[in-house]
Amino acid sequence: MMSGLMCDEDGMLAAEAMALEHTLFDQDRCSRFDARSRSYRVLAGRVPVVLSAPHSVQQPRPCEGAQGALHRSEPYTGPLAIQLHRATGAWAIFATRTARRDPNRLPFSTYKRHGLQALVERAAPRFILDLHGARTGRFAVAIGTSPALRAGRGQALIDLLATWLAGALDGPVVVDPPAFQANGRGTVTAHCWAALGIPAVQLEISRTYRRPRQNPGAYAALFAALLHFIAEVGGQ
């Protein structure tokens, strides 16, 4: 379980996450972002697991009936993907600027059709972790799946992920709670199952575990759980 004491390693991990968030994903600070640049980046790995962070920056989405509104970014999902890539050798794909289409809402987003498709052809992954941030405090992490498609080995991987998270985090780890499933046709998770035939989950991470400045121990506990899961799956 998560300890209330912060060790030096937790502080270093948190400091690196904060630096990545501010330099790569805070678009108000980064003047180098422009509409001509690619809206995502891929980091090549060596183990057959993929980390995805489509909401590491804000993305277009109608909100409360307003066309052209923006879905706010989900902080520290991008840094988490990068840090896990560096530590485990997993592949990673993450958004680098606001795109024309939300990568996790519309079926034909560039992120899925080009970035993720090409990555999967190269990596031949066994599992895809799509990282997201939740504002609710009802759980530590929610694992959103595509219940109609998961079966066999896919279910075993979901169970393994839930076990690692539940053993490391203080709050509840839940699978497919209301409003946090990943059934929507446009989600990265549903696309991976249906179009690519690859087990995937939408990992909704509560604020507690995405606040490295305020709670570096919680961020480190989440990081460690995912690191162990990736190492086990990648070594099979």
mmCIF file of C-alpha atoms in Angstrom:
data_model
loop_
_atom_site.group_PDB
_atom_site.id
_atom_site.type_symbol
_atom_site.label_atom_id
_atom_site.label_comp_id
_atom_site.label_asym_id
_atom_site.label_seq_id
_atom_site.Cartn_x
_atom_site.Cartn_y
_atom_site.Cartn_z
ATOM 1 C CA MET A 1 0.000 0.000 0.000
ATOM 2 C CA MET A 2 1.046 3.628 -0.469
ATOM 3 C CA SER A 3 3.228 5.049 2.257
ATOM 4 C CA GLY A 4 2.789 8.539 3.643
ATOM 5 C CA LEU A 5 6.549 9.054 3.713
ATOM 6 C CA MET A 6 8.295 10.488 0.675
ATOM 7 C CA CYS A 7 11.643 8.986 -0.333
ATOM 8 C CA ASP A 8 14.266 10.661 -2.486
ATOM 9 C CA GLU A 9 13.271 8.542 -5.495
ATOM 10 C CA ASP A 10 9.658 9.731 -5.212
ATOM 11 C CA GLY A 11 10.815 13.337 -5.181
ATOM 12 C CA MET A 12 13.015 12.831 -8.250
ATOM 13 C CA LEU A 13 10.193 11.116 -10.131
ATOM 14 C CA ALA A 14 7.808 13.937 -9.207
ATOM 15 C CA ALA A 15 10.277 16.645 -10.231
ATOM 16 C CA GLU A 16 10.820 15.002 -13.603
ATOM 17 C CA ALA A 17 7.059 14.682 -14.147
ATOM 18 C CA MET A 18 6.533 18.363 -13.373
ATOM 19 C CA ALA A 19 9.309 19.385 -15.755
ATOM 20 C CA LEU A 20 7.836 17.257 -18.543
ATOM 21 C CA GLU A 21 4.341 18.641 -17.964
ATOM 22 C CA HIS A 22 5.491 22.251 -18.105
ATOM 23 C CA THR A 23 7.879 21.931 -21.043
ATOM 24 C CA LEU A 24 5.952 19.536 -23.315
ATOM 25 C CA PHE A 25 2.241 19.745 -22.474
ATOM 26 C CA ASP A 26 1.489 23.215 -21.122
ATOM 27 C CA GLN A 27 0.525 24.878 -24.398
ATOM 28 C CA ASP A 28 0.183 28.304 -22.773
ATOM 29 C CA ARG A 29 3.878 28.159 -21.899
ATOM 30 C CA CYS A 30 5.120 26.555 -25.127
ATOM 31 C CA SER A 31 5.261 29.058 -27.971
ATOM 32 C CA ARG A 32 6.605 26.435 -30.367
ATOM 33 C CA PHE A 33 3.191 24.806 -30.898
ATOM 34 C CA ASP A 34 1.551 25.639 -34.209
ATOM 35 C CA ALA A 35 -1.170 24.191 -36.405
ATOM 36 C CA ARG A 36 1.341 22.790 -38.909
ATOM 37 C CA SER A 37 3.150 20.594 -36.399
ATOM 38 C CA ARG A 38 2.183 16.953 -35.865
ATOM 39 C CA SER A 39 -0.475 16.607 -33.200
ATOM 40 C CA TYR A 40 1.036 13.505 -31.612
ATOM 41 C CA ARG A 41 4.405 11.889 -30.972
ATOM 42 C CA VAL A 42 5.475 8.233 -30.893
ATOM 43 C CA LEU A 43 8.322 6.874 -28.773
ATOM 44 C CA ALA A 44 9.651 3.541 -30.013
ATOM 45 C CA GLY A 45 10.004 0.791 -27.432
ATOM 46 C CA ARG A 46 11.389 -2.698 -27.072
ATOM 47 C CA VAL A 47 8.592 -4.520 -25.199
ATOM 48 C CA PRO A 48 5.128 -5.297 -26.632
ATOM 49 C CA VAL A 49 3.099 -2.894 -24.484
ATOM 50 C CA VAL A 50 1.801 0.513 -25.611
ATOM 51 C CA LEU A 51 1.098 3.576 -23.453
ATOM 52 C CA SER A 52 -1.304 6.120 -24.922
ATOM 53 C CA ALA A 53 -2.156 9.631 -23.667
ATOM 54 C CA PRO A 54 -4.570 11.328 -26.100
ATOM 55 C CA HIS A 55 -5.697 13.993 -23.610
ATOM 56 C CA SER A 56 -2.251 15.093 -22.452
ATOM 57 C CA VAL A 57 -3.232 18.444 -24.022
ATOM 58 C CA GLN A 58 -6.670 20.000 -24.485
ATOM 59 C CA GLN A 59 -8.722 18.660 -27.373
ATOM 60 C CA PRO A 60 -11.790 19.879 -29.324
ATOM 61 C CA ARG A 61 -15.121 18.583 -28.087
ATOM 62 C CA PRO A 62 -18.641 20.070 -27.934
ATOM 63 C CA CYS A 63 -19.368 20.747 -24.271
ATOM 64 C CA GLU A 64 -22.909 21.393 -23.017
ATOM 65 C CA GLY A 65 -24.111 21.956 -26.562
ATOM 66 C CA ALA A 66 -21.440 24.507 -27.447
ATOM 67 C CA GLN A 67 -19.730 23.702 -30.743
ATOM 68 C CA GLY A 68 -16.020 24.288 -30.855
ATOM 69 C CA ALA A 69 -15.502 24.065 -27.112
ATOM 70 C CA LEU A 70 -12.377 22.425 -25.740
ATOM 71 C CA HIS A 71 -12.110 19.362 -23.548
ATOM 72 C CA ARG A 72 -9.556 20.336 -20.940
ATOM 73 C CA SER A 73 -6.268 18.485 -20.747
ATOM 74 C CA GLU A 74 -5.753 15.665 -18.243
ATOM 75 C CA PRO A 75 -2.524 16.708 -16.516
ATOM 76 C CA TYR A 76 0.365 14.311 -16.000
ATOM 77 C CA THR A 77 -0.977 11.594 -18.291
ATOM 78 C CA GLY A 78 1.660 12.597 -20.849
ATOM 79 C CA PRO A 79 4.570 12.642 -18.383
ATOM 80 C CA LEU A 80 3.418 9.312 -16.935
ATOM 81 C CA ALA A 81 3.524 7.724 -20.399
ATOM 82 C CA ILE A 82 7.006 9.123 -21.072
ATOM 83 C CA GLN A 83 8.406 8.079 -17.707
ATOM 84 C CA LEU A 84 7.017 4.549 -18.009
ATOM 85 C CA HIS A 85 8.433 4.326 -21.546
ATOM 86 C CA ARG A 86 11.877 5.273 -20.250
ATOM 87 C CA ALA A 87 11.715 2.892 -17.293
ATOM 88 C CA THR A 88 10.245 -0.181 -19.001
ATOM 89 C CA GLY A 89 10.890 0.053 -22.735
ATOM 90 C CA ALA A 90 7.169 0.174 -23.510
ATOM 91 C CA TRP A 91 6.063 2.033 -26.629
ATOM 92 C CA ALA A 92 4.312 5.359 -26.132
ATOM 93 C CA ILE A 93 2.069 7.688 -28.115
ATOM 94 C CA PHE A 94 0.783 10.980 -26.769
ATOM 95 C CA ALA A 95 -0.846 14.182 -27.995
ATOM 96 C CA THR A 96 1.475 17.169 -28.388
ATOM 97 C CA ARG A 97 -0.984 19.866 -29.422
ATOM 98 C CA THR A 98 -4.711 20.436 -29.878
ATOM 99 C CA ALA A 99 -5.863 18.518 -32.958
ATOM 100 C CA ARG A 100 -8.776 19.108 -35.310
ATOM 101 C CA ARG A 101 -10.550 16.085 -33.841
ATOM 102 C CA ASP A 102 -10.484 14.708 -30.313
ATOM 103 C CA PRO A 103 -8.370 11.498 -30.556
ATOM 104 C CA ASN A 104 -10.583 9.723 -28.021
ATOM 105 C CA ARG A 105 -13.992 10.755 -29.339
ATOM 106 C CA LEU A 106 -14.190 10.467 -33.123
ATOM 107 C CA PRO A 107 -13.493 7.167 -34.939
ATOM 108 C CA PHE A 108 -11.419 8.764 -37.694
ATOM 109 C CA SER A 109 -8.976 10.889 -35.716
ATOM 110 C CA THR A 110 -5.412 11.232 -37.033
ATOM 111 C CA TYR A 111 -4.113 9.948 -33.701
ATOM 112 C CA LYS A 112 -5.825 6.571 -34.224
ATOM 113 C CA ARG A 113 -5.800 6.178 -38.003
ATOM 114 C CA HIS A 114 -2.175 7.159 -38.533
ATOM 115 C CA GLY A 115 -0.199 7.328 -35.298
ATOM 116 C CA LEU A 116 -1.662 4.370 -33.445
ATOM 117 C CA GLN A 117 -2.135 2.251 -36.566
ATOM 118 C CA ALA A 118 1.509 2.616 -37.630
ATOM 119 C CA LEU A 119 2.723 2.053 -34.073
ATOM 120 C CA VAL A 120 0.755 -1.188 -33.741
ATOM 121 C CA GLU A 121 2.146 -2.491 -37.046
ATOM 122 C CA ARG A 122 5.673 -1.934 -35.730
ATOM 123 C CA ALA A 123 5.245 -2.948 -32.100
ATOM 124 C CA ALA A 124 2.814 -5.909 -32.371
ATOM 125 C CA PRO A 125 1.675 -5.137 -28.800
ATOM 126 C CA ARG A 126 0.075 -7.551 -26.376
ATOM 127 C CA PHE A 127 -1.726 -4.788 -24.495
ATOM 128 C CA ILE A 128 -2.514 -1.069 -24.753
ATOM 129 C CA LEU A 129 -2.921 1.218 -21.741
ATOM 130 C CA ASP A 130 -4.809 4.396 -22.641
ATOM 131 C CA LEU A 131 -4.109 6.883 -19.840
ATOM 132 C CA HIS A 132 -6.757 9.401 -18.772
ATOM 133 C CA GLY A 133 -7.521 11.644 -15.820
ATOM 134 C CA ALA A 134 -10.717 11.601 -13.766
ATOM 135 C CA ARG A 135 -11.896 14.469 -11.568
ATOM 136 C CA THR A 136 -14.089 12.293 -9.363
ATOM 137 C CA GLY A 137 -12.913 11.128 -5.957
ATOM 138 C CA ARG A 138 -15.026 7.962 -5.939
ATOM 139 C CA PHE A 139 -12.058 5.782 -6.842
ATOM 140 C CA ALA A 140 -8.276 5.793 -7.131
ATOM 141 C CA VAL A 141 -8.321 4.291 -10.623
ATOM 142 C CA ALA A 142 -11.118 3.054 -12.869
ATOM 143 C CA ILE A 143 -10.322 0.482 -15.533
ATOM 144 C CA GLY A 144 -12.631 1.078 -18.487
ATOM 145 C CA THR A 145 -12.911 -1.781 -20.961
ATOM 146 C CA SER A 146 -15.034 -2.906 -23.860
ATOM 147 C CA PRO A 147 -17.112 -5.611 -22.100
ATOM 148 C CA ALA A 148 -18.682 -6.935 -25.299
ATOM 149 C CA LEU A 149 -15.267 -7.721 -26.754
ATOM 150 C CA ARG A 150 -13.042 -8.741 -23.862
ATOM 151 C CA ALA A 151 -12.536 -12.456 -23.324
ATOM 152 C CA GLY A 152 -9.863 -15.065 -22.712
ATOM 153 C CA ARG A 153 -6.369 -13.626 -22.535
ATOM 154 C CA GLY A 154 -7.711 -10.084 -22.645
ATOM 155 C CA GLN A 155 -9.694 -10.654 -19.469
ATOM 156 C CA ALA A 156 -6.666 -12.221 -17.777
ATOM 157 C CA LEU A 157 -4.588 -9.101 -18.541
ATOM 158 C CA ILE A 158 -7.312 -6.831 -17.146
ATOM 159 C CA ASP A 159 -7.426 -8.923 -13.959
ATOM 160 C CA LEU A 160 -3.627 -8.739 -13.652
ATOM 161 C CA LEU A 161 -3.667 -4.960 -14.039
ATOM 162 C CA ALA A 162 -6.383 -4.602 -11.400
ATOM 163 C CA THR A 163 -4.383 -6.786 -9.006
ATOM 164 C CA TRP A 164 -1.204 -4.718 -9.342
ATOM 165 C CA LEU A 165 -3.093 -1.434 -8.879
ATOM 166 C CA ALA A 166 -5.181 -2.617 -5.934
ATOM 167 C CA GLY A 167 -2.047 -3.829 -4.161
ATOM 168 C CA ALA A 168 -0.276 -0.483 -4.532
ATOM 169 C CA LEU A 169 -2.956 2.208 -4.145
ATOM 170 C CA ASP A 170 -4.932 3.270 -1.078
ATOM 171 C CA GLY A 171 -8.225 4.005 -2.855
ATOM 172 C CA PRO A 172 -10.634 1.670 -4.663
ATOM 173 C CA VAL A 173 -9.659 0.197 -8.031
ATOM 174 C CA VAL A 174 -12.829 -0.493 -10.015
ATOM 175 C CA VAL A 175 -13.588 -2.051 -13.393
ATOM 176 C CA ASP A 176 -16.231 -0.533 -15.694
ATOM 177 C CA PRO A 177 -18.063 1.684 -13.186
ATOM 178 C CA PRO A 178 -21.007 3.678 -14.602
ATOM 179 C CA ALA A 179 -19.861 6.507 -16.901
ATOM 180 C CA PHE A 180 -16.307 5.168 -17.050
ATOM 181 C CA GLN A 181 -16.591 2.269 -19.456
ATOM 182 C CA ALA A 182 -14.801 2.608 -22.796
ATOM 183 C CA ASN A 183 -17.563 1.332 -25.069
ATOM 184 C CA GLY A 184 -17.857 4.408 -27.263
ATOM 185 C CA ARG A 185 -17.033 3.708 -30.895
ATOM 186 C CA GLY A 186 -14.562 6.586 -31.018
ATOM 187 C CA THR A 187 -12.501 5.726 -27.942
ATOM 188 C CA VAL A 188 -8.947 4.510 -28.313
ATOM 189 C CA THR A 189 -9.831 1.459 -26.226
ATOM 190 C CA ALA A 190 -12.821 0.387 -28.315
ATOM 191 C CA HIS A 191 -10.833 1.015 -31.515
ATOM 192 C CA CYS A 192 -7.982 -1.208 -30.306
ATOM 193 C CA TRP A 193 -10.321 -4.083 -29.487
ATOM 194 C CA ALA A 194 -12.604 -3.842 -32.526
ATOM 195 C CA ALA A 195 -10.367 -2.578 -35.351
ATOM 196 C CA LEU A 196 -6.933 -3.773 -34.253
ATOM 197 C CA GLY A 197 -7.811 -6.891 -32.257
ATOM 198 C CA ILE A 198 -5.599 -5.865 -29.341
ATOM 199 C CA PRO A 199 -6.648 -5.937 -25.664
ATOM 200 C CA ALA A 200 -6.803 -2.399 -24.302
ATOM 201 C CA VAL A 201 -8.142 -0.449 -21.333
ATOM 202 C CA GLN A 202 -8.951 3.182 -20.642
ATOM 203 C CA LEU A 203 -7.258 3.903 -17.328
ATOM 204 C CA GLU A 204 -9.069 6.752 -15.516
ATOM 205 C CA ILE A 205 -6.695 8.069 -12.847
ATOM 206 C CA SER A 206 -8.055 10.241 -10.047
ATOM 207 C CA ARG A 207 -6.481 13.589 -9.186
ATOM 208 C CA THR A 208 -4.839 12.185 -6.061
ATOM 209 C CA TYR A 209 -2.500 10.095 -8.186
ATOM 210 C CA ARG A 210 -1.851 12.835 -10.764
ATOM 211 C CA ARG A 211 -0.562 15.547 -8.439
ATOM 212 C CA PRO A 212 3.176 14.906 -8.118
ATOM 213 C CA ARG A 213 3.830 18.325 -6.617
ATOM 214 C CA GLN A 214 1.273 17.910 -3.821
ATOM 215 C CA ASN A 215 1.479 14.130 -3.400
ATOM 216 C CA PRO A 216 4.651 12.660 -4.890
ATOM 217 C CA GLY A 217 4.205 9.420 -2.931
ATOM 218 C CA ALA A 218 0.851 8.722 -4.569
ATOM 219 C CA TYR A 219 2.229 9.441 -8.045
ATOM 220 C CA ALA A 220 5.180 7.133 -7.333
ATOM 221 C CA ALA A 221 2.866 4.354 -6.101
ATOM 222 C CA LEU A 222 0.855 4.497 -9.333
ATOM 223 C CA PHE A 223 4.043 4.576 -11.393
ATOM 224 C CA ALA A 224 5.459 1.538 -9.574
ATOM 225 C CA ALA A 225 2.269 -0.500 -10.011
ATOM 226 C CA LEU A 226 2.157 0.179 -13.749
ATOM 227 C CA LEU A 227 5.895 -0.470 -14.071
ATOM 228 C CA HIS A 228 5.499 -3.940 -12.512
ATOM 229 C CA PHE A 229 2.471 -4.707 -14.678
ATOM 230 C CA ILE A 230 4.293 -3.728 -17.875
ATOM 231 C CA ALA A 231 7.360 -5.712 -16.887
ATOM 232 C CA GLU A 232 5.238 -8.832 -16.286
ATOM 233 C CA VAL A 233 3.237 -8.514 -19.493
ATOM 234 C CA GLY A 234 6.257 -7.531 -21.593
ATOM 235 C CA GLY A 235 8.265 -10.479 -20.345
ATOM 236 C CA GLN A 236 5.636 -13.131 -21.117
#
